PDB file of C-alpha atoms and ligand atoms in Angstrom:
ATOM      1  CA  UNK A   1       1.014  -0.568   2.731  1.00 87.00           C
ATOM      2  CA  UNK A   2       3.086  -2.686   0.706  1.00 93.00           C
ATOM      3  CA  UNK A   3       2.769  -2.122  -3.266  1.00 96.00           C
ATOM      4  CA  UNK A   4       3.770  -4.424  -6.533  1.00 98.00           C
ATOM      5  CA  UNK A   5       5.189  -2.845  -9.324  1.00 98.00           C
ATOM      6  CA  UNK A   6       5.525  -5.161 -12.634  1.00 98.00           C
ATOM      7  CA  UNK A   7       7.347  -2.734 -15.596  1.00 97.00           C
ATOM      8  CA  UNK A   8      10.049  -4.680 -17.640  1.00 96.00           C
ATOM      9  CA  UNK A   9      11.542  -0.788 -18.556  1.00 96.00           C
ATOM     10  CA  UNK A  10      14.482  -0.643 -15.931  1.00 97.00           C
ATOM     11  CA  UNK A  11      14.794   3.322 -15.989  1.00 96.00           C
ATOM     12  CA  UNK A  12      10.774   3.893 -15.582  1.00 95.00           C
ATOM     13  CA  UNK A  13      10.916   1.245 -13.038  1.00 97.00           C
ATOM     14  CA  UNK A  14      13.557   3.307 -10.908  1.00 96.00           C
ATOM     15  CA  UNK A  15      11.469   6.116 -10.971  1.00 96.00           C
ATOM     16  CA  UNK A  16       7.925   4.713  -9.923  1.00 97.00           C
ATOM     17  CA  UNK A  17       9.734   2.417  -7.427  1.00 96.00           C
ATOM     18  CA  UNK A  18      11.264   6.148  -6.034  1.00 95.00           C
ATOM     19  CA  UNK A  19       8.318   7.691  -6.286  1.00 94.00           C
ATOM     20  CA  UNK A  20       6.164   5.221  -4.529  1.00 94.00           C
ATOM     21  CA  UNK A  21       8.682   4.924  -1.868  1.00 91.00           C
ATOM     22  CA  UNK A  22       8.869   8.601  -1.524  1.00 88.00           C
ATOM     23  CA  UNK A  23       4.780   8.936  -0.981  1.00 87.00           C
ATOM     24  CA  UNK A  24       5.087   6.427   1.960  1.00 85.00           C
ATOM     25  CA  UNK A  25       4.642   3.137   0.181  1.00 92.00           C
ATOM     26  CA  UNK A  26       6.710   0.087   1.105  1.00 93.00           C
ATOM     27  CA  UNK A  27       7.241  -1.599  -2.426  1.00 96.00           C
ATOM     28  CA  UNK A  28       8.300  -4.799  -4.772  1.00 97.00           C
ATOM     29  CA  UNK A  29       9.830  -4.534  -8.021  1.00 97.00           C
ATOM     30  CA  UNK A  30       9.586  -7.276 -10.489  1.00 97.00           C
ATOM     31  CA  UNK A  31      10.011  -7.214 -14.030  1.00 97.00           C
ATOM     32  CA  UNK A  32       8.264  -9.974 -15.664  1.00 95.00           C
ATOM     33  CA  UNK A  33       4.872 -11.807 -15.942  1.00 96.00           C
ATOM     34  CA  UNK A  34       5.585 -14.561 -14.199  1.00 97.00           C
ATOM     35  CA  UNK A  35       7.722 -12.785 -11.350  1.00 97.00           C
ATOM     36  CA  UNK A  36       5.105 -10.953 -10.686  1.00 97.00           C
ATOM     37  CA  UNK A  37       2.575 -13.964 -10.652  1.00 96.00           C
ATOM     38  CA  UNK A  38       4.519 -15.688  -8.055  1.00 96.00           C
ATOM     39  CA  UNK A  39       5.286 -12.917  -5.775  1.00 95.00           C
ATOM     40  CA  UNK A  40       1.662 -12.168  -5.825  1.00 95.00           C
ATOM     41  CA  UNK A  41       0.432 -15.724  -4.588  1.00 91.00           C
ATOM     42  CA  UNK A  42       2.925 -15.645  -1.961  1.00 90.00           C
ATOM     43  CA  UNK A  43       3.144 -12.070  -0.577  1.00 90.00           C
ATOM     44  CA  UNK A  44      -0.125  -9.693   0.744  1.00 88.00           C
ATOM     45  CA  UNK A  45      -0.136  -6.775  -1.366  1.00 93.00           C
ATOM     46  CA  UNK A  46      -2.801  -3.722  -1.486  1.00 92.00           C
ATOM     47  CA  UNK A  47      -2.168  -3.069  -4.816  1.00 96.00           C
ATOM     48  CA  UNK A  48      -0.292  -3.734  -7.829  1.00 97.00           C
ATOM     49  CA  UNK A  49       0.957  -1.614 -10.652  1.00 98.00           C
ATOM     50  CA  UNK A  50       1.147  -3.352 -13.834  1.00 96.00           C
ATOM     51  CA  UNK A  51       2.268  -2.485 -17.479  1.00 94.00           C
ATOM     52  CA  UNK A  52       0.320  -4.552 -19.762  1.00 90.00           C
ATOM     53  CA  UNK A  53       3.792  -5.377 -22.369  1.00 90.00           C
ATOM     54  CA  UNK A  54       5.916  -7.727 -20.223  1.00 93.00           C
ATOM     55  CA  UNK A  55       8.692 -10.721 -20.626  1.00 94.00           C
ATOM     56  CA  UNK A  56       7.213 -13.897 -19.597  1.00 92.00           C
ATOM     57  CA  UNK A  57       3.520 -12.839 -19.456  1.00 95.00           C
ATOM     58  CA  UNK A  58       2.310 -10.205 -20.684  1.00 92.00           C
ATOM     59  CA  UNK A  59       0.036  -7.764 -18.397  1.00 93.00           C
ATOM     60  CA  UNK A  60      -3.450  -8.697 -19.309  1.00 92.00           C
ATOM     61  CA  UNK A  61      -2.915 -12.402 -19.154  1.00 94.00           C
ATOM     62  CA  UNK A  62      -1.710 -12.106 -15.773  1.00 95.00           C
ATOM     63  CA  UNK A  63      -4.216  -9.813 -14.644  1.00 94.00           C
ATOM     64  CA  UNK A  64      -7.164 -11.880 -16.314  1.00 93.00           C
ATOM     65  CA  UNK A  65      -5.225 -15.109 -14.686  1.00 94.00           C
ATOM     66  CA  UNK A  66      -5.806 -13.190 -11.570  1.00 92.00           C
ATOM     67  CA  UNK A  67      -9.193 -12.162 -11.476  1.00 91.00           C
ATOM     68  CA  UNK A  68      -9.995 -16.044 -13.008  1.00 90.00           C
ATOM     69  CA  UNK A  69      -8.568 -17.077  -9.877  1.00 88.00           C
ATOM     70  CA  UNK A  70     -10.986 -14.678  -7.967  1.00 81.00           C
ATOM     71  CA  UNK A  71      -7.879 -11.975  -6.513  1.00 83.00           C
ATOM     72  CA  UNK A  72      -9.665  -9.023  -6.126  1.00 85.00           C
ATOM     73  CA  UNK A  73      -6.019  -6.923  -4.919  1.00 92.00           C
ATOM     74  CA  UNK A  74      -6.772  -3.299  -7.009  1.00 94.00           C
ATOM     75  CA  UNK A  75      -4.941  -3.427 -10.309  1.00 95.00           C
ATOM     76  CA  UNK A  76      -3.447   0.182 -11.460  1.00 96.00           C
ATOM     77  CA  UNK A  77      -2.449  -0.319 -15.274  1.00 93.00           C
ATOM     78  CA  UNK A  78       0.450   1.342 -16.856  1.00 91.00           C
ATOM     79  CA  UNK A  79       0.583   1.274 -21.112  1.00 83.00           C
ATOM     80  CA  UNK A  80       2.061   3.099 -23.519  1.00 80.00           C
ATOM     81  CA  UNK A  81      -0.620   1.436 -25.782  1.00 68.00           C
ATOM     82  CA  UNK A  82      -3.559   4.435 -25.838  1.00 68.00           C
ATOM     83  CA  UNK A  83      -6.771   3.474 -28.375  1.00 73.00           C
ATOM     84  CA  UNK A  84      -9.244   2.889 -27.091  1.00 73.00           C
ATOM     85  CA  UNK A  85      -9.572  -0.727 -27.748  1.00 77.00           C
ATOM     86  CA  UNK A  86      -6.993  -1.282 -25.711  1.00 76.00           C
ATOM     87  CA  UNK A  87      -8.270   0.506 -22.631  1.00 76.00           C
ATOM     88  CA  UNK A  88     -11.844  -1.193 -22.853  1.00 78.00           C
ATOM     89  CA  UNK A  89      -9.600  -4.619 -23.015  1.00 80.00           C
ATOM     90  CA  UNK A  90      -7.705  -3.832 -19.692  1.00 79.00           C
ATOM     91  CA  UNK A  91     -10.669  -2.181 -17.860  1.00 80.00           C
ATOM     92  CA  UNK A  92     -12.433  -5.655 -19.043  1.00 81.00           C
ATOM     93  CA  UNK A  93      -9.844  -7.446 -17.979  1.00 83.00           C
ATOM     94  CA  UNK A  94     -10.430  -5.876 -14.583  1.00 87.00           C
ATOM     95  CA  UNK A  95      -7.974  -3.263 -14.346  1.00 91.00           C
ATOM     96  CA  UNK A  96      -9.524  -0.819 -11.528  1.00 91.00           C
ATOM     97  CA  UNK A  97      -7.700   2.035 -12.819  1.00 90.00           C
ATOM     98  CA  UNK A  98      -5.809   3.250 -15.995  1.00 88.00           C
ATOM     99  CA  UNK A  99      -2.429   5.376 -16.511  1.00 90.00           C
ATOM    100  CA  UNK A 100      -1.144   5.874 -20.199  1.00 89.00           C
ATOM    101  CA  UNK A 101       2.282   6.426 -20.724  1.00 89.00           C
ATOM    102  CA  UNK A 102       4.218   9.512 -19.973  1.00 90.00           C
ATOM    103  CA  UNK A 103       2.414  10.525 -16.992  1.00 93.00           C
ATOM    104  CA  UNK A 104       3.347  12.219 -14.382  1.00 94.00           C
ATOM    105  CA  UNK A 105       4.233  10.551 -10.685  1.00 94.00           C
ATOM    106  CA  UNK A 106       2.107  12.649  -8.600  1.00 94.00           C
ATOM    107  CA  UNK A 107      -0.786  11.764 -10.840  1.00 95.00           C
ATOM    108  CA  UNK A 108       0.102   7.751 -10.058  1.00 96.00           C
ATOM    109  CA  UNK A 109       0.696   8.533  -6.528  1.00 94.00           C
ATOM    110  CA  UNK A 110      -2.636   9.944  -6.277  1.00 92.00           C
ATOM    111  CA  UNK A 111      -4.715   7.934  -8.608  1.00 93.00           C
ATOM    112  CA  UNK A 112      -3.132   4.815  -6.535  1.00 94.00           C
ATOM    113  CA  UNK A 113      -3.765   6.880  -3.278  1.00 90.00           C
ATOM    114  CA  UNK A 114      -7.961   6.793  -4.346  1.00 88.00           C
ATOM    115  CA  UNK A 115      -7.791   3.079  -5.458  1.00 90.00           C
ATOM    116  CA  UNK A 116      -6.372   1.933  -2.093  1.00 88.00           C
ATOM    117  CA  UNK A 117      -8.980   4.172  -0.160  1.00 82.00           C
ATOM    118  CA  UNK A 118     -11.610   2.854  -2.119  1.00 81.00           C
ATOM    119  CA  UNK A 119     -10.256  -0.947  -1.778  1.00 81.00           C
ATOM    120  CA  UNK A 120     -10.189  -0.341   2.232  1.00 74.00           C
ATOM    121  CA  UNK A 121     -13.281   1.286   2.301  1.00 70.00           C
ATOM    122  CA  UNK A 122     -12.477   4.768   3.465  1.00 62.00           C
ATOM    123  CA  UNK A 123     -15.203   7.478   1.785  1.00 58.00           C
ATOM    124  CA  UNK A 124     -12.721  10.230   1.904  1.00 65.00           C
ATOM    125  CA  UNK A 125      -8.617  11.142   2.315  1.00 76.00           C
ATOM    126  CA  UNK A 126      -9.470  11.329   6.122  1.00 83.00           C
ATOM    127  CA  UNK A 127      -9.347   8.328   8.631  1.00 85.00           C
ATOM    128  CA  UNK A 128     -11.155   8.815  11.883  1.00 84.00           C
ATOM    129  CA  UNK A 129     -10.481   6.757  14.957  1.00 87.00           C
ATOM    130  CA  UNK A 130     -11.176   8.485  18.496  1.00 84.00           C
ATOM    131  CA  UNK A 131      -9.246  11.155  18.988  1.00 87.00           C
ATOM    132  CA  UNK A 132      -7.192  10.976  15.919  1.00 92.00           C
ATOM    133  CA  UNK A 133      -7.123  11.650  12.314  1.00 90.00           C
ATOM    134  CA  UNK A 134      -5.108  10.283   9.539  1.00 90.00           C
ATOM    135  CA  UNK A 135      -5.099  12.767   6.733  1.00 87.00           C
ATOM    136  CA  UNK A 136      -4.080  10.065   4.243  1.00 82.00           C
ATOM    137  CA  UNK A 137      -3.353  12.582   1.735  1.00 76.00           C
ATOM    138  CA  UNK A 138      -0.430  14.484   3.011  1.00 77.00           C
ATOM    139  CA  UNK A 139       0.473  11.954   5.694  1.00 82.00           C
ATOM    140  CA  UNK A 140      -0.335  14.210   8.974  1.00 87.00           C
ATOM    141  CA  UNK A 141      -1.531  12.791  11.779  1.00 92.00           C
ATOM    142  CA  UNK A 142      -3.882  15.009  14.594  1.00 92.00           C
ATOM    143  CA  UNK A 143      -4.444  14.004  17.804  1.00 92.00           C
ATOM    144  CA  UNK A 144      -7.437  16.211  19.421  1.00 89.00           C
ATOM    145  CA  UNK A 145      -6.840  18.394  16.547  1.00 85.00           C
ATOM    146  CA  UNK A 146      -3.092  19.198  16.637  1.00 90.00           C
ATOM    147  CA  UNK A 147      -0.607  17.932  14.638  1.00 91.00           C
ATOM    148  CA  UNK A 148       1.472  15.162  16.146  1.00 95.00           C
ATOM    149  CA  UNK A 149       5.028  14.563  14.256  1.00 94.00           C
ATOM    150  CA  UNK A 150       5.368  10.671  13.384  1.00 94.00           C
ATOM    151  CA  UNK A 151       8.197   9.206  10.822  1.00 91.00           C
ATOM    152  CA  UNK A 152       6.585   7.634   7.558  1.00 88.00           C
ATOM    153  CA  UNK A 153       7.252   4.204   8.734  1.00 91.00           C
ATOM    154  CA  UNK A 154       5.011   5.408  12.413  1.00 94.00           C
ATOM    155  CA  UNK A 155       2.726   6.852  10.098  1.00 94.00           C
ATOM    156  CA  UNK A 156       2.310   3.419   7.688  1.00 92.00           C
ATOM    157  CA  UNK A 157       2.000   1.052  11.298  1.00 95.00           C
ATOM    158  CA  UNK A 158      -0.881   3.406  12.368  1.00 95.00           C
ATOM    159  CA  UNK A 159      -2.592   3.142   8.782  1.00 93.00           C
ATOM    160  CA  UNK A 160      -2.077  -0.326   8.327  1.00 93.00           C
ATOM    161  CA  UNK A 161      -3.546  -1.012  12.119  1.00 94.00           C
ATOM    162  CA  UNK A 162      -6.484   1.495  11.881  1.00 92.00           C
ATOM    163  CA  UNK A 163      -7.206   0.142   8.299  1.00 89.00           C
ATOM    164  CA  UNK A 164      -7.612  -3.194  10.355  1.00 90.00           C
ATOM    165  CA  UNK A 165      -9.650  -1.673  13.331  1.00 89.00           C
ATOM    166  CA  UNK A 166     -11.178  -4.489  15.477  1.00 89.00           C
ATOM    167  CA  UNK A 167      -8.650  -6.991  13.678  1.00 92.00           C
ATOM    168  CA  UNK A 168      -5.353  -8.576  15.304  1.00 94.00           C
ATOM    169  CA  UNK A 169      -1.990  -7.431  13.156  1.00 95.00           C
ATOM    170  CA  UNK A 170       0.418 -10.208  13.719  1.00 95.00           C
ATOM    171  CA  UNK A 171       4.390  -8.684  13.718  1.00 92.00           C
ATOM    172  CA  UNK A 172       4.339 -10.026  10.432  1.00 91.00           C
ATOM    173  CA  UNK A 173       1.471  -8.706   8.871  1.00 92.00           C
ATOM    174  CA  UNK A 174       2.582  -5.249   9.629  1.00 94.00           C
ATOM    175  CA  UNK A 175       6.341  -5.671   8.729  1.00 92.00           C
ATOM    176  CA  UNK A 176       5.303  -7.311   5.578  1.00 89.00           C
ATOM    177  CA  UNK A 177       3.500  -3.888   4.949  1.00 89.00           C
ATOM    178  CA  UNK A 178       6.009  -2.215   5.598  1.00 89.00           C
ATOM    179  CA  UNK A 179       9.061  -3.398   4.105  1.00 88.00           C
ATOM    180  CA  UNK A 180       9.633  -4.271   0.423  1.00 85.00           C
ATOM    181  CA  UNK A 181      12.130  -7.464  -0.526  1.00 82.00           C
ATOM    182  CA  UNK A 182      16.074  -7.509   0.717  1.00 79.00           C
ATOM    183  CA  UNK A 183      15.174  -4.864   3.133  1.00 82.00           C
ATOM    184  CA  UNK A 184      16.747  -4.840   6.579  1.00 83.00           C
ATOM    185  CA  UNK A 185      14.241  -5.863   9.740  1.00 85.00           C
ATOM    186  CA  UNK A 186      15.363  -5.703  12.574  1.00 85.00           C
ATOM    187  CA  UNK A 187      13.973  -7.516  15.145  1.00 84.00           C
ATOM    188  CA  UNK A 188      12.207  -5.210  17.601  1.00 89.00           C
ATOM    189  CA  UNK A 189      11.566  -2.537  14.479  1.00 91.00           C
ATOM    190  CA  UNK A 190       7.638  -3.244  15.265  1.00 94.00           C
ATOM    191  CA  UNK A 191       7.627  -2.855  18.514  1.00 94.00           C
ATOM    192  CA  UNK A 192       9.898   0.424  18.502  1.00 95.00           C
ATOM    193  CA  UNK A 193       7.276   1.598  16.115  1.00 96.00           C
ATOM    194  CA  UNK A 194       4.316   0.688  18.802  1.00 96.00           C
ATOM    195  CA  UNK A 195       6.038   2.145  21.368  1.00 96.00           C
ATOM    196  CA  UNK A 196       6.328   5.347  19.223  1.00 97.00           C
ATOM    197  CA  UNK A 197       3.441   5.390  18.593  1.00 96.00           C
ATOM    198  CA  UNK A 198       1.984   5.193  21.786  1.00 95.00           C
ATOM    199  CA  UNK A 199       4.152   8.036  23.077  1.00 96.00           C
ATOM    200  CA  UNK A 200       3.204  10.722  20.984  1.00 96.00           C
ATOM    201  CA  UNK A 201      -0.360   9.981  20.881  1.00 95.00           C
ATOM    202  CA  UNK A 202      -1.677   8.239  24.032  1.00 91.00           C
ATOM    203  CA  UNK A 203      -0.656   4.747  25.588  1.00 90.00           C
ATOM    204  CA  UNK A 204      -3.578   2.660  25.309  1.00 89.00           C
ATOM    205  CA  UNK A 205      -4.684   3.542  21.626  1.00 91.00           C
ATOM    206  CA  UNK A 206      -3.332   0.306  20.537  1.00 95.00           C
ATOM    207  CA  UNK A 207      -3.629  -2.879  22.203  1.00 95.00           C
ATOM    208  CA  UNK A 208      -0.773  -5.553  22.585  1.00 95.00           C
ATOM    209  CA  UNK A 209      -2.193  -8.832  22.207  1.00 93.00           C
ATOM    210  CA  UNK A 210       0.556 -11.320  23.485  1.00 91.00           C
ATOM    211  CA  UNK A 211       2.296 -13.896  21.488  1.00 90.00           C
ATOM    212  CA  UNK A 212      -0.578 -12.838  18.514  1.00 91.00           C
ATOM    213  CA  UNK A 213      -0.160  -9.183  17.272  1.00 94.00           C
ATOM    214  CA  UNK A 214      -1.462  -5.549  17.852  1.00 96.00           C
ATOM    215  CA  UNK A 215      -4.780  -3.921  17.474  1.00 95.00           C
ATOM    216  CA  UNK A 216      -6.435  -0.764  17.755  1.00 92.00           C
ATOM    217  CA  UNK A 217     -10.070  -1.246  19.100  1.00 79.00           C
ATOM    218  CA  UNK A 218     -13.234  -0.593  16.861  1.00 68.00           C
ATOM    219  CA  UNK A 219     -16.116   1.111  16.854  1.00 54.00           C
ATOM    220  CA  UNK A 220     -13.816   3.467  18.959  1.00 47.00           C
ATOM    221  CA  UNK A 221     -15.052   6.872  16.555  1.00 46.00           C
TER     222      UNK A 221
HETATM  223 CA1   CA B   1       6.704  -2.539 -20.989  1.00 77.47          CA
END
């Protein structure tokens, strides 16, 4: 899954960005509101971590514009403003969650996981599909209850397919969900992840739709 981080404090941005990557997400980081709005209209993110005090366009304005254009992406607001009025303004503008600085990185990771789960319609931290269970909190995978070792990106590929069960994900969509800006992607990288997933789990788990992409069949629960 791919997260947009909007934070103009470079030290904090660096730390948060590293923390999100460590939690297994692809992260793009912008330092101002205008760049963030451009990115949101060109790339399909799963969530936004949004600072409020920003150059260009402040966070509340950006959030208001997003919601006015019916953009329903989950937004977690980060702010140094801790008055009740500011909090209410943030939530009224369409924030899904709120974290006051300074905060603990593990709390941000946990809140973001909960937000992503809610937005994808999953009810708990476990995602089931047939013989497979993904634990979204610990990033562990089980096949017939036995743990299976997957790399962070293999896990992310499987999660993306399972959360979209019954729909086809193109190679481009999978790449977008797995990689941030400027990250080098080999031309057959996704094929390698799919190959590894079939080998480590089972062969007919993921179907190739020739010339389109990949899918996990729905209703196999
Ligand atoms: Ca700021």
